[in-house]
Amino acid sequence: MCTIGNVFLQESNGIITFKQCDLDSKVEFNAPIISAGKDDIKYLPFTRAGSKGPWSGINSYGVSFVAADSYLLKNDILQAVNEDIFAAYTKIVSDYKTAEDAANYMCEFYTGFNNPDILLINDHQSAFFIEANEGTVECIKLTENFFASTNHFRILPNAIQYRNNHSTYLRLERAEAILERNTNALGVFKVLRDQYFGESVLSICRVNTITPPQEDPYYTQATSIFFTDGFIVNCVYQLNGNPRTNKYILISDVFGDNTRQENLSIGELAKKLTDHS
């Protein structure tokens, strides 16, 4: 289960996209390697062991995606559906040069896909939020300064109810509150480190030390953050840990100079993430 979102940066005409990846069992996350896509596209996929494709990614045209599983409530039983659609996710960043074209492709894909999914596709000037389930697809173009999502539907019906999963609602509430006050790169880092509910599965930076009976024991294992302004792509990530205990790695100008830095403070990371010099 995950927390995803974006922030439009008015001063730089750019966008930040982020994903916090939470799983209920330990998985090895792989360091990202640039791959060749269609035509002149290059892309940076984030993958993990046992998966057929990326859990997030961005390409040289600034098209990125982050996705989240959706919890459904059926007959009062909590169901998290995990069907492999990673080939489709790969095409978002390997084949498409605009977020709109990638969103159109995914909307068509979802009409033949029976399982629930939540997806956010972005480029430097547009963002599309998609909810899909059993062939029904809703896609909205995002125009506000920020957006966040966790693991329950807000457009489609049959979302898990609060009594059956507090975490997805509490994490969303916290992410929105933080980004409302800090609609910038620093706000994104604050979101991803947030432990308002302590070291528990209820926090955005999740730890399964405390797992209430209505929750599953998910805990944060990886984070990806992307920035693009149409000219440059920067990336910050941490793998096989969480943002409070693990170091971030910065890649400046991913598809150009590809300069990597470690051991930077959160303030330095926030500044360098959006540096387009």
Short mmCIF file of C-alpha atoms in Angstrom, two decimals:
data_model
loop_
_atom_site.label_atom_id
_atom_site.label_comp_id
_atom_site.label_asym_id
_atom_site.label_seq_id
_atom_site.Cartn_x
_atom_site.Cartn_y
_atom_site.Cartn_z
CA MET A 1 0.00 0.00 0.00
CA CYS A 2 1.34 3.41 -0.91
CA THR A 3 1.10 7.17 -0.72
CA ILE A 4 1.41 9.01 -4.04
CA GLY A 5 1.03 12.58 -5.21
CA ASN A 6 2.37 15.63 -6.98
CA VAL A 7 3.07 19.32 -6.50
CA PHE A 8 2.95 21.96 -9.24
CA LEU A 9 5.70 24.54 -8.75
CA GLN A 10 4.53 27.88 -10.10
CA GLU A 11 7.92 29.58 -9.77
CA SER A 12 9.74 27.04 -11.94
CA ASN A 13 6.86 25.90 -14.15
CA GLY A 14 7.70 22.37 -13.09
CA ILE A 15 6.19 19.46 -11.23
CA ILE A 16 7.27 17.10 -8.45
CA THR A 17 5.86 13.58 -8.39
CA PHE A 18 6.33 11.18 -5.48
CA LYS A 19 5.61 7.67 -4.28
CA GLN A 20 6.15 5.98 -0.94
CA CYS A 21 6.10 2.21 -1.50
CA ASP A 22 4.79 0.07 1.38
CA LEU A 23 4.67 -3.73 1.37
CA ASP A 24 3.71 -6.33 3.98
CA SER A 25 6.75 -8.56 3.43
CA LYS A 26 10.39 -7.75 2.78
CA VAL A 27 11.31 -7.35 -0.89
CA GLU A 28 14.62 -6.39 -2.48
CA PHE A 29 14.39 -3.11 -4.40
CA ASN A 30 16.77 -2.63 -7.32
CA ALA A 31 18.86 0.45 -8.07
CA PRO A 32 17.40 2.20 -11.14
CA ILE A 33 19.18 1.90 -14.47
CA ILE A 34 18.42 4.01 -17.55
CA SER A 35 16.79 2.00 -20.33
CA ALA A 36 16.12 2.66 -24.02
CA GLY A 37 12.50 3.13 -25.04
CA LYS A 38 10.63 3.81 -28.25
CA ASP A 39 12.22 6.20 -30.77
CA ASP A 40 14.56 8.51 -28.85
CA ILE A 41 12.96 7.98 -25.44
CA LYS A 42 15.11 7.01 -22.49
CA TYR A 43 13.51 6.07 -19.20
CA LEU A 44 14.42 5.41 -15.58
CA PRO A 45 12.35 2.52 -14.16
CA PHE A 46 12.23 1.64 -10.48
CA THR A 47 11.87 -2.12 -10.06
CA ARG A 48 11.88 -4.72 -7.32
CA ALA A 49 12.60 -8.43 -7.10
CA GLY A 50 9.80 -10.70 -8.28
CA SER A 51 8.10 -8.01 -10.36
CA LYS A 52 7.86 -7.90 -14.15
CA GLY A 53 8.14 -4.14 -14.40
CA PRO A 54 8.48 -0.81 -12.59
CA TRP A 55 6.55 0.48 -9.58
CA SER A 56 7.35 4.04 -10.64
CA GLY A 57 9.38 5.72 -13.35
CA ILE A 58 10.12 8.76 -15.48
CA ASN A 59 11.42 9.30 -19.00
CA SER A 60 13.55 11.82 -20.86
CA TYR A 61 10.44 13.76 -21.92
CA GLY A 62 9.44 14.19 -18.29
CA VAL A 63 6.55 11.72 -18.41
CA SER A 64 6.28 9.92 -15.07
CA PHE A 65 3.92 7.60 -13.28
CA VAL A 66 3.23 6.50 -9.73
CA ALA A 67 0.56 3.95 -8.84
CA ALA A 68 -1.22 2.62 -5.77
CA ASP A 69 -3.23 -0.53 -5.15
CA SER A 70 -6.85 0.06 -4.21
CA TYR A 71 -8.56 -1.55 -1.25
CA LEU A 72 -12.16 -2.60 -1.91
CA LEU A 73 -14.89 -3.60 0.48
CA LYS A 74 -16.83 -6.65 -0.63
CA ASN A 75 -19.09 -8.43 1.80
CA ASP A 76 -17.26 -6.67 4.65
CA ILE A 77 -14.02 -8.43 3.75
CA LEU A 78 -10.89 -6.39 3.10
CA GLN A 79 -9.44 -7.22 -0.29
CA ALA A 80 -6.20 -5.89 -1.72
CA VAL A 81 -5.88 -6.90 -5.37
CA ASN A 82 -2.44 -7.31 -6.89
CA GLU A 83 -2.61 -8.34 -10.52
CA ASP A 84 0.46 -7.81 -12.66
CA ILE A 85 -0.02 -4.82 -14.98
CA PHE A 86 3.62 -3.83 -15.00
CA ALA A 87 3.96 -4.20 -18.77
CA ALA A 88 1.41 -1.42 -19.15
CA TYR A 89 3.21 0.69 -16.57
CA THR A 90 6.44 0.24 -18.52
CA LYS A 91 4.84 1.57 -21.71
CA ILE A 92 3.89 4.81 -19.96
CA VAL A 93 7.55 5.77 -19.68
CA SER A 94 9.04 3.74 -22.54
CA ASP A 95 6.62 4.79 -25.30
CA TYR A 96 4.99 8.15 -24.56
CA LYS A 97 6.22 11.74 -24.80
CA THR A 98 3.28 13.46 -23.09
CA ALA A 99 1.24 12.65 -20.00
CA GLU A 100 -1.97 13.06 -21.97
CA ASP A 101 -1.02 10.40 -24.53
CA ALA A 102 0.09 8.04 -21.76
CA ALA A 103 -3.16 8.62 -19.85
CA ASN A 104 -5.22 7.92 -22.97
CA TYR A 105 -3.33 4.66 -23.44
CA MET A 106 -3.91 3.58 -19.84
CA CYS A 107 -7.60 4.48 -19.95
CA GLU A 108 -7.98 2.21 -22.96
CA PHE A 109 -5.95 -0.52 -21.24
CA TYR A 110 -8.12 -0.38 -18.13
CA THR A 111 -11.32 -1.04 -20.10
CA GLY A 112 -10.11 -4.61 -20.47
CA PHE A 113 -8.63 -4.90 -16.98
CA ASN A 114 -10.92 -6.28 -14.30
CA ASN A 115 -8.99 -5.42 -11.17
CA PRO A 116 -8.82 -2.13 -9.25
CA ASP A 117 -5.99 0.33 -9.69
CA ILE A 118 -5.10 3.93 -8.85
CA LEU A 119 -2.65 5.77 -11.11
CA LEU A 120 -1.11 9.22 -11.44
CA ILE A 121 0.58 10.24 -14.71
CA ASN A 122 2.47 13.54 -15.08
CA ASP A 123 4.66 15.64 -17.29
CA HIS A 124 6.00 19.13 -16.66
CA GLN A 125 2.72 20.87 -17.48
CA SER A 126 -0.09 18.38 -16.90
CA ALA A 127 -1.21 15.58 -14.61
CA PHE A 128 -3.92 12.92 -14.85
CA PHE A 129 -5.39 10.89 -12.01
CA ILE A 130 -7.04 7.59 -12.93
CA GLU A 131 -9.19 5.17 -10.97
CA ALA A 132 -10.17 1.91 -12.63
CA ASN A 133 -12.08 -1.22 -11.65
CA GLU A 134 -13.79 -4.01 -13.59
CA GLY A 135 -13.53 -2.13 -16.88
CA THR A 136 -14.90 1.13 -15.48
CA VAL A 137 -12.42 4.00 -15.78
CA GLU A 138 -12.48 7.56 -14.47
CA CYS A 139 -9.75 10.02 -15.44
CA ILE A 140 -9.49 13.59 -14.22
CA LYS A 141 -7.02 16.26 -15.28
CA LEU A 142 -5.46 17.84 -12.21
CA THR A 143 -5.12 21.62 -12.12
CA GLU A 144 -4.72 22.48 -8.43
CA ASN A 145 -1.36 23.16 -6.80
CA PHE A 146 -1.02 19.68 -5.33
CA PHE A 147 -2.67 16.28 -5.20
CA ALA A 148 -2.32 13.19 -3.02
CA SER A 149 -3.81 9.71 -2.99
CA THR A 150 -3.50 6.59 -0.89
CA ASN A 151 -5.32 3.27 -1.29
CA HIS A 152 -9.04 3.92 -1.49
CA PHE A 153 -11.22 5.11 -4.33
CA ARG A 154 -12.65 8.61 -4.15
CA ILE A 155 -14.35 8.64 -7.55
CA LEU A 156 -15.42 5.04 -8.16
CA PRO A 157 -17.77 3.18 -5.79
CA ASN A 158 -17.01 0.33 -3.37
CA ALA A 159 -14.08 1.95 -1.59
CA ILE A 160 -12.93 0.35 1.62
CA GLN A 161 -14.60 2.02 4.60
CA TYR A 162 -12.74 3.73 7.42
CA ARG A 163 -13.76 1.15 10.01
CA ASN A 164 -12.00 -1.56 8.00
CA ASN A 165 -8.83 0.37 7.17
CA HIS A 166 -7.93 3.49 9.12
CA SER A 167 -4.50 3.88 7.53
CA THR A 168 -5.51 4.78 3.98
CA TYR A 169 -7.76 7.59 5.24
CA LEU A 170 -5.37 8.88 7.90
CA ARG A 171 -2.38 8.92 5.55
CA LEU A 172 -4.35 10.86 2.94
CA GLU A 173 -5.54 13.40 5.51
CA ARG A 174 -1.98 13.97 6.73
CA ALA A 175 -0.50 14.27 3.22
CA GLU A 176 -3.10 16.84 2.18
CA ALA A 177 -2.66 18.85 5.39
CA ILE A 178 1.12 19.01 5.01
CA LEU A 179 1.02 19.94 1.31
CA GLU A 180 -1.62 22.59 1.96
CA ARG A 181 0.84 24.32 4.30
CA ASN A 182 4.00 23.50 2.33
CA THR A 183 3.24 23.32 -1.38
CA ASN A 184 6.84 22.86 -2.43
CA ALA A 185 9.71 20.40 -2.48
CA LEU A 186 10.29 20.66 1.25
CA GLY A 187 6.63 19.82 1.81
CA VAL A 188 7.04 16.63 -0.22
CA PHE A 189 9.96 15.52 1.95
CA LYS A 190 7.94 16.34 5.07
CA VAL A 191 5.09 14.18 3.80
CA LEU A 192 7.32 11.21 3.15
CA ARG A 193 8.98 11.39 6.60
CA ASP A 194 5.74 11.97 8.48
CA GLN A 195 5.09 9.83 11.56
CA TYR A 196 2.23 11.74 13.13
CA PHE A 197 0.90 8.39 14.37
CA GLY A 198 4.32 7.24 15.53
CA GLU A 199 6.04 4.07 14.39
CA SER A 200 2.83 2.44 13.24
CA VAL A 201 1.11 1.39 10.02
CA LEU A 202 -1.11 4.46 10.37
CA SER A 203 1.71 6.90 9.55
CA ILE A 204 2.82 7.87 6.04
CA CYS A 205 6.34 6.71 6.91
CA ARG A 206 5.00 3.35 7.96
CA VAL A 207 6.46 0.96 10.52
CA ASN A 208 4.61 -2.21 11.47
CA THR A 209 5.72 -2.14 15.11
CA ILE A 210 2.15 -1.13 15.89
CA THR A 211 -0.49 -2.78 13.69
CA PRO A 212 -4.08 -2.36 14.91
CA PRO A 213 -6.37 -5.36 14.29
CA GLN A 214 -8.18 -3.76 11.33
CA GLU A 215 -4.88 -3.12 9.51
CA ASP A 216 -2.43 -5.21 7.53
CA PRO A 217 1.27 -5.06 8.54
CA TYR A 218 2.52 -2.87 5.71
CA TYR A 219 5.73 -0.91 6.18
CA THR A 220 7.67 1.55 4.03
CA GLN A 221 10.42 -0.01 1.92
CA ALA A 222 11.19 2.48 -0.87
CA THR A 223 10.58 6.05 -2.03
CA SER A 224 10.89 7.80 -5.39
CA ILE A 225 10.63 11.53 -6.09
CA PHE A 226 10.82 13.09 -9.57
CA PHE A 227 11.09 16.67 -10.81
CA THR A 228 10.84 18.02 -14.33
CA ASP A 229 10.32 21.45 -15.85
CA GLY A 230 10.37 20.32 -19.47
CA PHE A 231 14.11 20.83 -19.80
CA ILE A 232 15.66 18.70 -17.07
CA VAL A 233 14.74 15.64 -15.02
CA ASN A 234 15.99 15.24 -11.45
CA CYS A 235 15.33 12.34 -9.11
CA VAL A 236 15.68 11.53 -5.42
CA TYR A 237 15.14 8.03 -4.04
CA GLN A 238 15.78 5.65 -1.18
CA LEU A 239 15.56 1.88 -1.42
CA ASN A 240 15.22 -0.97 1.08
CA GLY A 241 14.35 1.26 4.00
CA ASN A 242 12.34 4.33 4.89
CA PRO A 243 13.08 8.08 4.70
CA ARG A 244 13.77 8.31 8.43
CA THR A 245 16.31 5.50 8.66
CA ASN A 246 17.77 5.29 5.16
CA LYS A 247 19.82 7.73 3.11
CA TYR A 248 18.41 9.41 0.02
CA ILE A 249 20.31 9.40 -3.26
CA LEU A 250 20.02 12.39 -5.61
CA ILE A 251 20.43 12.10 -9.37
CA SER A 252 20.76 15.53 -10.97
CA ASP A 253 20.02 15.80 -14.71
CA VAL A 254 19.10 12.11 -14.99
CA PHE A 255 19.28 11.93 -18.78
CA GLY A 256 22.17 14.38 -19.14
CA ASP A 257 25.10 14.70 -16.76
CA ASN A 258 23.56 12.10 -14.42
CA THR A 259 25.39 13.37 -11.35
CA ARG A 260 24.78 11.38 -8.15
CA GLN A 261 25.07 12.67 -4.60
CA GLU A 262 24.49 11.10 -1.20
CA ASN A 263 24.47 12.20 2.43
CA LEU A 264 22.66 15.49 1.74
CA SER A 265 20.40 17.15 4.29
CA ILE A 266 16.67 17.35 3.63
CA GLY A 267 17.05 21.08 2.97
CA GLU A 268 19.81 20.45 0.42
CA LEU A 269 17.79 17.68 -1.23
CA ALA A 270 14.71 19.90 -1.52
CA LYS A 271 16.77 22.65 -3.15
CA LYS A 272 18.72 20.43 -5.52
CA LEU A 273 15.66 18.38 -6.54
CA THR A 274 14.17 21.44 -8.24
CA ASP A 275 17.45 22.91 -9.50
CA HIS A 276 17.20 23.31 -13.27
CA SER A 277 20.55 25.01 -13.83
#
